[in-house]
């Protein structure tokens, strides 16, 4: 951490995890050590390459302010990953209650008699974080649960049991599913047979009813009581069977 009379700056260098064709950002934290309002300004030797937000501002008394520095995407890597770019951070005491709108270029002019603190910051390129290595997944037929060995040479029974349980569940589930499908198919077949049998019985009853109707029509002068009773019973049976289906 760079320490001055007005501000503490962290970190001392701007570190970018360099990657080609990718925009990269890092941050600076400015801490005001005084009871005064402190104005700051950030300059760079390569303004087209970097974007600083905010590049000017006010740090309130005993408070902090974050500055984000963004490097534009680069098409080529520098030789030996060395960067010659530099930043200059200037700070000066501002009037009480000052805001960013009150900052003027004259405030950072040494010839005007202002006490200006300056910090030079280097730019460092560091290796980007490595992504986690992918776990190699083998097929279920080729792979089998193997006991792991701990550092003291004993078998890790917990790992072995977990792997074995997983493999067993993977093999049992298809069998259970096949059994359920077989039961469902059997039930559907049984219901279909009962429905077909009921339909056949309805057809037979309908034929018998038609026969009785024809006999009744031939004997219009008198209808025996037995035929009427038989027709009523058949109608009741037919209605019961139709409701059941």
CSV table of C-alpha atoms in Angstrom, one decimal:
chain,number,residue,atom,x,y,z
A,1,UNK,CA,0.0,0.0,0.0
A,2,UNK,CA,1.4,3.4,-1.0
A,3,UNK,CA,1.0,5.9,1.8
A,4,UNK,CA,1.1,9.7,1.5
A,5,UNK,CA,0.0,12.6,3.6
A,6,UNK,CA,-3.4,12.7,2.0
A,7,UNK,CA,-4.2,9.3,0.5
A,8,UNK,CA,-3.5,5.6,0.9
A,9,UNK,CA,-3.5,3.8,-2.5
A,10,UNK,CA,-4.0,0.0,-2.8
A,11,UNK,CA,-2.6,-1.8,-4.6
A,12,UNK,CA,0.7,-0.1,-5.6
A,13,UNK,CA,0.7,-1.7,-9.1
A,14,UNK,CA,-2.1,-2.2,-11.6
A,15,UNK,CA,-2.2,-6.0,-12.3
A,16,UNK,CA,-4.1,-7.2,-15.3
A,17,UNK,CA,-4.7,-11.0,-15.9
A,18,UNK,CA,-3.7,-10.7,-19.6
A,19,UNK,CA,-5.7,-12.5,-22.3
A,20,UNK,CA,-5.8,-11.7,-26.0
A,21,UNK,CA,-8.9,-10.1,-27.5
A,22,UNK,CA,-10.5,-9.6,-24.1
A,23,UNK,CA,-11.3,-6.5,-22.2
A,24,UNK,CA,-9.7,-6.6,-18.7
A,25,UNK,CA,-10.3,-4.4,-15.6
A,26,UNK,CA,-8.7,-3.9,-12.3
A,27,UNK,CA,-9.4,-1.5,-9.4
A,28,UNK,CA,-7.6,1.0,-7.1
A,29,UNK,CA,-8.8,1.9,-3.7
A,30,UNK,CA,-8.1,5.4,-2.5
A,31,UNK,CA,-8.4,6.1,1.3
A,32,UNK,CA,-8.5,9.6,2.6
A,33,UNK,CA,-6.4,9.9,5.8
A,34,UNK,CA,-7.3,13.4,6.6
A,35,UNK,CA,-10.3,15.5,7.8
A,36,UNK,CA,-10.2,17.5,4.5
A,37,UNK,CA,-11.9,17.0,1.2
A,38,UNK,CA,-9.2,15.6,-1.2
A,39,UNK,CA,-9.4,15.9,-5.0
A,40,UNK,CA,-7.6,13.4,-7.2
A,41,UNK,CA,-6.8,13.0,-10.9
A,42,UNK,CA,-5.5,9.9,-12.8
A,43,UNK,CA,-3.3,10.2,-15.9
A,44,UNK,CA,-1.7,7.5,-18.1
A,45,UNK,CA,1.0,7.4,-20.7
A,46,UNK,CA,-1.3,5.5,-23.1
A,47,UNK,CA,-4.8,7.1,-22.8
A,48,UNK,CA,-6.1,5.3,-26.0
A,49,UNK,CA,-5.4,1.9,-24.4
A,50,UNK,CA,-7.0,2.5,-21.0
A,51,UNK,CA,-10.3,3.8,-19.7
A,52,UNK,CA,-10.4,5.2,-16.1
A,53,UNK,CA,-13.6,5.6,-14.2
A,54,UNK,CA,-13.6,8.1,-12.5
A,55,UNK,CA,-10.5,9.8,-13.7
A,56,UNK,CA,-11.2,12.7,-11.4
A,57,UNK,CA,-13.1,12.9,-8.2
A,58,UNK,CA,-13.4,13.9,-4.5
A,59,UNK,CA,-12.6,11.6,-1.6
A,60,UNK,CA,-14.6,12.6,1.5
A,61,UNK,CA,-12.8,12.9,4.8
A,62,UNK,CA,-11.9,9.6,6.4
A,63,UNK,CA,-13.6,7.6,3.6
A,64,UNK,CA,-12.6,5.6,0.5
A,65,UNK,CA,-13.2,5.7,-3.2
A,66,UNK,CA,-12.7,3.0,-5.8
A,67,UNK,CA,-11.2,3.7,-9.3
A,68,UNK,CA,-11.8,1.1,-12.1
A,69,UNK,CA,-9.1,0.9,-14.8
A,70,UNK,CA,-10.1,-1.0,-17.9
A,71,UNK,CA,-7.7,-2.1,-20.6
A,72,UNK,CA,-9.0,-2.5,-24.1
A,73,UNK,CA,-8.8,-5.9,-25.8
A,74,UNK,CA,-5.3,-6.5,-27.3
A,75,UNK,CA,-4.6,-8.3,-30.5
A,76,UNK,CA,-1.0,-9.1,-29.7
A,77,UNK,CA,0.9,-10.0,-26.6
A,78,UNK,CA,3.9,-7.8,-25.7
A,79,UNK,CA,7.4,-9.3,-25.7
A,80,UNK,CA,8.1,-11.3,-22.5
A,81,UNK,CA,4.7,-10.1,-21.2
A,82,UNK,CA,6.3,-6.8,-20.1
A,83,UNK,CA,4.3,-3.5,-20.2
A,84,UNK,CA,5.9,-0.1,-20.3
A,85,UNK,CA,2.7,1.8,-19.6
A,86,UNK,CA,2.5,3.9,-16.4
A,87,UNK,CA,-0.1,5.8,-14.4
A,88,UNK,CA,0.2,8.9,-12.4
A,89,UNK,CA,-2.3,9.7,-9.6
A,90,UNK,CA,-2.3,13.3,-8.3
A,91,UNK,CA,-4.1,14.4,-5.1
A,92,UNK,CA,-4.6,17.8,-3.5
A,93,UNK,CA,-6.7,19.3,-0.7
A,94,UNK,CA,-10.0,20.8,-1.9
A,95,UNK,CA,-12.4,23.2,-0.3
A,96,UNK,CA,-14.9,21.8,2.3
A,97,UNK,CA,-18.0,20.5,0.6
A,98,UNK,CA,-16.4,20.4,-2.8
A,99,UNK,CA,-17.8,18.0,-5.5
A,100,UNK,CA,-16.4,16.7,-8.8
A,101,UNK,CA,-17.9,19.7,-10.6
A,102,UNK,CA,-15.6,22.0,-8.5
A,103,UNK,CA,-12.4,20.3,-9.8
A,104,UNK,CA,-10.4,22.5,-12.2
A,105,UNK,CA,-7.1,21.8,-14.1
A,106,UNK,CA,-5.5,24.7,-12.1
A,107,UNK,CA,-5.9,22.7,-8.9
A,108,UNK,CA,-3.2,20.2,-10.1
A,109,UNK,CA,-0.9,23.0,-11.3
A,110,UNK,CA,2.3,23.1,-9.2
A,111,UNK,CA,3.1,26.6,-10.4
A,112,UNK,CA,-0.1,27.8,-8.8
A,113,UNK,CA,1.4,27.1,-5.4
A,114,UNK,CA,-0.8,24.1,-4.5
A,115,UNK,CA,0.7,21.2,-2.5
A,116,UNK,CA,0.2,18.2,-4.8
A,117,UNK,CA,0.9,14.6,-4.0
A,118,UNK,CA,1.9,12.3,-6.8
A,119,UNK,CA,2.0,8.5,-7.0
A,120,UNK,CA,3.4,6.5,-10.0
A,121,UNK,CA,1.8,3.2,-10.7
A,122,UNK,CA,3.2,0.5,-13.0
A,123,UNK,CA,1.2,-1.9,-15.2
A,124,UNK,CA,1.9,-5.6,-14.7
A,125,UNK,CA,0.5,-8.5,-16.8
A,126,UNK,CA,-0.2,-11.6,-14.8
A,127,UNK,CA,-1.3,-15.1,-15.9
A,128,UNK,CA,-5.1,-15.5,-16.0
A,129,UNK,CA,-6.6,-18.0,-13.5
A,130,UNK,CA,-6.7,-21.5,-14.9
A,131,UNK,CA,-10.1,-23.1,-15.4
A,132,UNK,CA,-10.8,-26.3,-13.4
A,133,UNK,CA,-9.7,-29.4,-15.2
A,134,UNK,CA,-12.6,-31.5,-16.7
A,135,UNK,CA,-13.3,-34.7,-14.9
A,136,UNK,CA,-13.0,-37.7,-17.2
A,137,UNK,CA,-16.2,-39.7,-17.4
A,138,UNK,CA,-16.0,-43.4,-18.4
A,139,UNK,CA,-18.8,-45.5,-19.7
A,140,UNK,CA,-20.9,-47.4,-17.2
A,141,UNK,CA,-19.8,-50.8,-18.6
A,142,UNK,CA,-16.1,-50.0,-18.5
A,143,UNK,CA,-16.0,-48.3,-15.2
A,144,UNK,CA,-16.5,-50.0,-11.9
A,145,UNK,CA,-16.4,-48.8,-8.3
A,146,UNK,CA,-12.9,-49.1,-6.9
A,147,UNK,CA,-12.0,-48.6,-3.3
A,148,UNK,CA,-9.8,-45.5,-2.6
A,149,UNK,CA,-6.8,-45.6,-0.4
A,150,UNK,CA,-6.2,-42.9,2.2
A,151,UNK,CA,-2.8,-41.4,3.1
A,152,UNK,CA,-2.3,-43.9,5.9
A,153,UNK,CA,-2.7,-46.9,3.5
A,154,UNK,CA,-6.2,-47.9,4.6
A,155,UNK,CA,-9.1,-48.4,2.3
A,156,UNK,CA,-11.7,-45.7,2.2
A,157,UNK,CA,-14.8,-47.7,2.9
A,158,UNK,CA,-17.1,-44.7,2.6
A,159,UNK,CA,-16.1,-43.9,-1.0
A,160,UNK,CA,-16.3,-47.6,-2.0
A,161,UNK,CA,-19.8,-47.9,-0.5
A,162,UNK,CA,-21.0,-44.7,-2.2
A,163,UNK,CA,-19.7,-45.8,-5.6
A,164,UNK,CA,-21.2,-49.3,-5.3
A,165,UNK,CA,-24.6,-47.9,-4.2
A,166,UNK,CA,-24.7,-45.6,-7.2
A,167,UNK,CA,-23.8,-48.4,-9.6
A,168,UNK,CA,-26.4,-50.7,-8.1
A,169,UNK,CA,-29.2,-48.1,-8.3
A,170,UNK,CA,-28.3,-47.4,-11.9
A,171,UNK,CA,-28.8,-51.1,-12.7
A,172,UNK,CA,-31.9,-51.7,-10.6
A,173,UNK,CA,-34.0,-48.7,-11.9
A,174,UNK,CA,-34.5,-50.1,-15.5
A,175,UNK,CA,-35.7,-53.4,-14.1
A,176,UNK,CA,-38.3,-51.7,-11.8
A,177,UNK,CA,-39.5,-49.6,-14.7
A,178,UNK,CA,-39.8,-52.7,-17.0
A,179,UNK,CA,-41.9,-54.5,-14.3
A,180,UNK,CA,-44.3,-51.6,-13.9
A,181,UNK,CA,-44.8,-51.4,-17.7
A,182,UNK,CA,-45.6,-55.1,-17.8
A,183,UNK,CA,-48.2,-54.8,-15.0
A,184,UNK,CA,-49.8,-51.8,-16.7
A,185,UNK,CA,-50.0,-53.7,-20.0
A,186,UNK,CA,-51.6,-56.8,-18.2
A,187,UNK,CA,-54.2,-54.6,-16.6
A,188,UNK,CA,-55.1,-52.9,-19.8
A,189,UNK,CA,-55.4,-56.3,-21.6
A,190,UNK,CA,-57.7,-57.6,-18.8
A,191,UNK,CA,-60.0,-54.5,-19.0
A,192,UNK,CA,-60.1,-54.8,-22.8
A,193,UNK,CA,-61.2,-58.5,-22.6
A,194,UNK,CA,-64.0,-57.6,-20.1
A,195,UNK,CA,-65.2,-54.8,-22.3
A,196,UNK,CA,-65.3,-57.1,-25.4
A,197,UNK,CA,-67.2,-59.8,-23.4
A,198,UNK,CA,-69.8,-57.2,-22.3
A,199,UNK,CA,-70.2,-55.9,-25.8
A,200,UNK,CA,-70.9,-59.5,-27.0
A,201,UNK,CA,-73.4,-60.1,-24.3
A,202,UNK,CA,-75.2,-56.9,-25.2
A,203,UNK,CA,-75.4,-58.0,-28.8
A,204,UNK,CA,-77.0,-61.3,-27.8
A,205,UNK,CA,-79.5,-59.6,-25.6
A,206,UNK,CA,-80.3,-57.2,-28.3
A,207,UNK,CA,-80.9,-60.1,-30.7
A,208,UNK,CA,-83.2,-61.8,-28.2
A,209,UNK,CA,-85.1,-58.6,-27.7
A,210,UNK,CA,-85.6,-58.1,-31.4
A,211,UNK,CA,-86.9,-61.7,-31.7
A,212,UNK,CA,-89.4,-61.0,-28.9
A,213,UNK,CA,-90.6,-57.8,-30.6
A,214,UNK,CA,-91.2,-59.7,-33.8
A,215,UNK,CA,-93.2,-62.4,-32.0
A,216,UNK,CA,-95.3,-59.7,-30.2
A,217,UNK,CA,-96.0,-57.9,-33.5
A,218,UNK,CA,-97.4,-61.2,-35.0
A,219,UNK,CA,-99.8,-61.6,-32.2
A,220,UNK,CA,-101.3,-58.1,-31.9
A,221,UNK,CA,-104.7,-59.3,-30.6
A,222,UNK,CA,-103.3,-60.3,-27.2
A,223,UNK,CA,-100.0,-60.1,-25.4
A,224,UNK,CA,-99.3,-62.8,-22.9
A,225,UNK,CA,-98.3,-61.6,-19.5
A,226,UNK,CA,-95.2,-63.8,-19.6
A,227,UNK,CA,-93.7,-62.0,-22.6
A,228,UNK,CA,-94.2,-58.6,-21.1
A,229,UNK,CA,-92.5,-59.8,-17.9
A,230,UNK,CA,-89.6,-61.3,-19.8
A,231,UNK,CA,-89.1,-58.1,-21.9
A,232,UNK,CA,-89.0,-56.1,-18.6
A,233,UNK,CA,-86.4,-58.4,-17.0
A,234,UNK,CA,-84.2,-58.3,-20.2
A,235,UNK,CA,-84.4,-54.5,-20.2
A,236,UNK,CA,-83.3,-54.2,-16.6
A,237,UNK,CA,-80.3,-56.6,-17.2
A,238,UNK,CA,-79.3,-54.7,-20.4
A,239,UNK,CA,-79.4,-51.3,-18.5
A,240,UNK,CA,-77.2,-52.7,-15.7
A,241,UNK,CA,-74.6,-54.0,-18.1
A,242,UNK,CA,-74.5,-50.7,-20.1
A,243,UNK,CA,-73.9,-48.7,-16.9
A,244,UNK,CA,-71.1,-51.1,-15.8
A,245,UNK,CA,-69.2,-50.5,-19.1
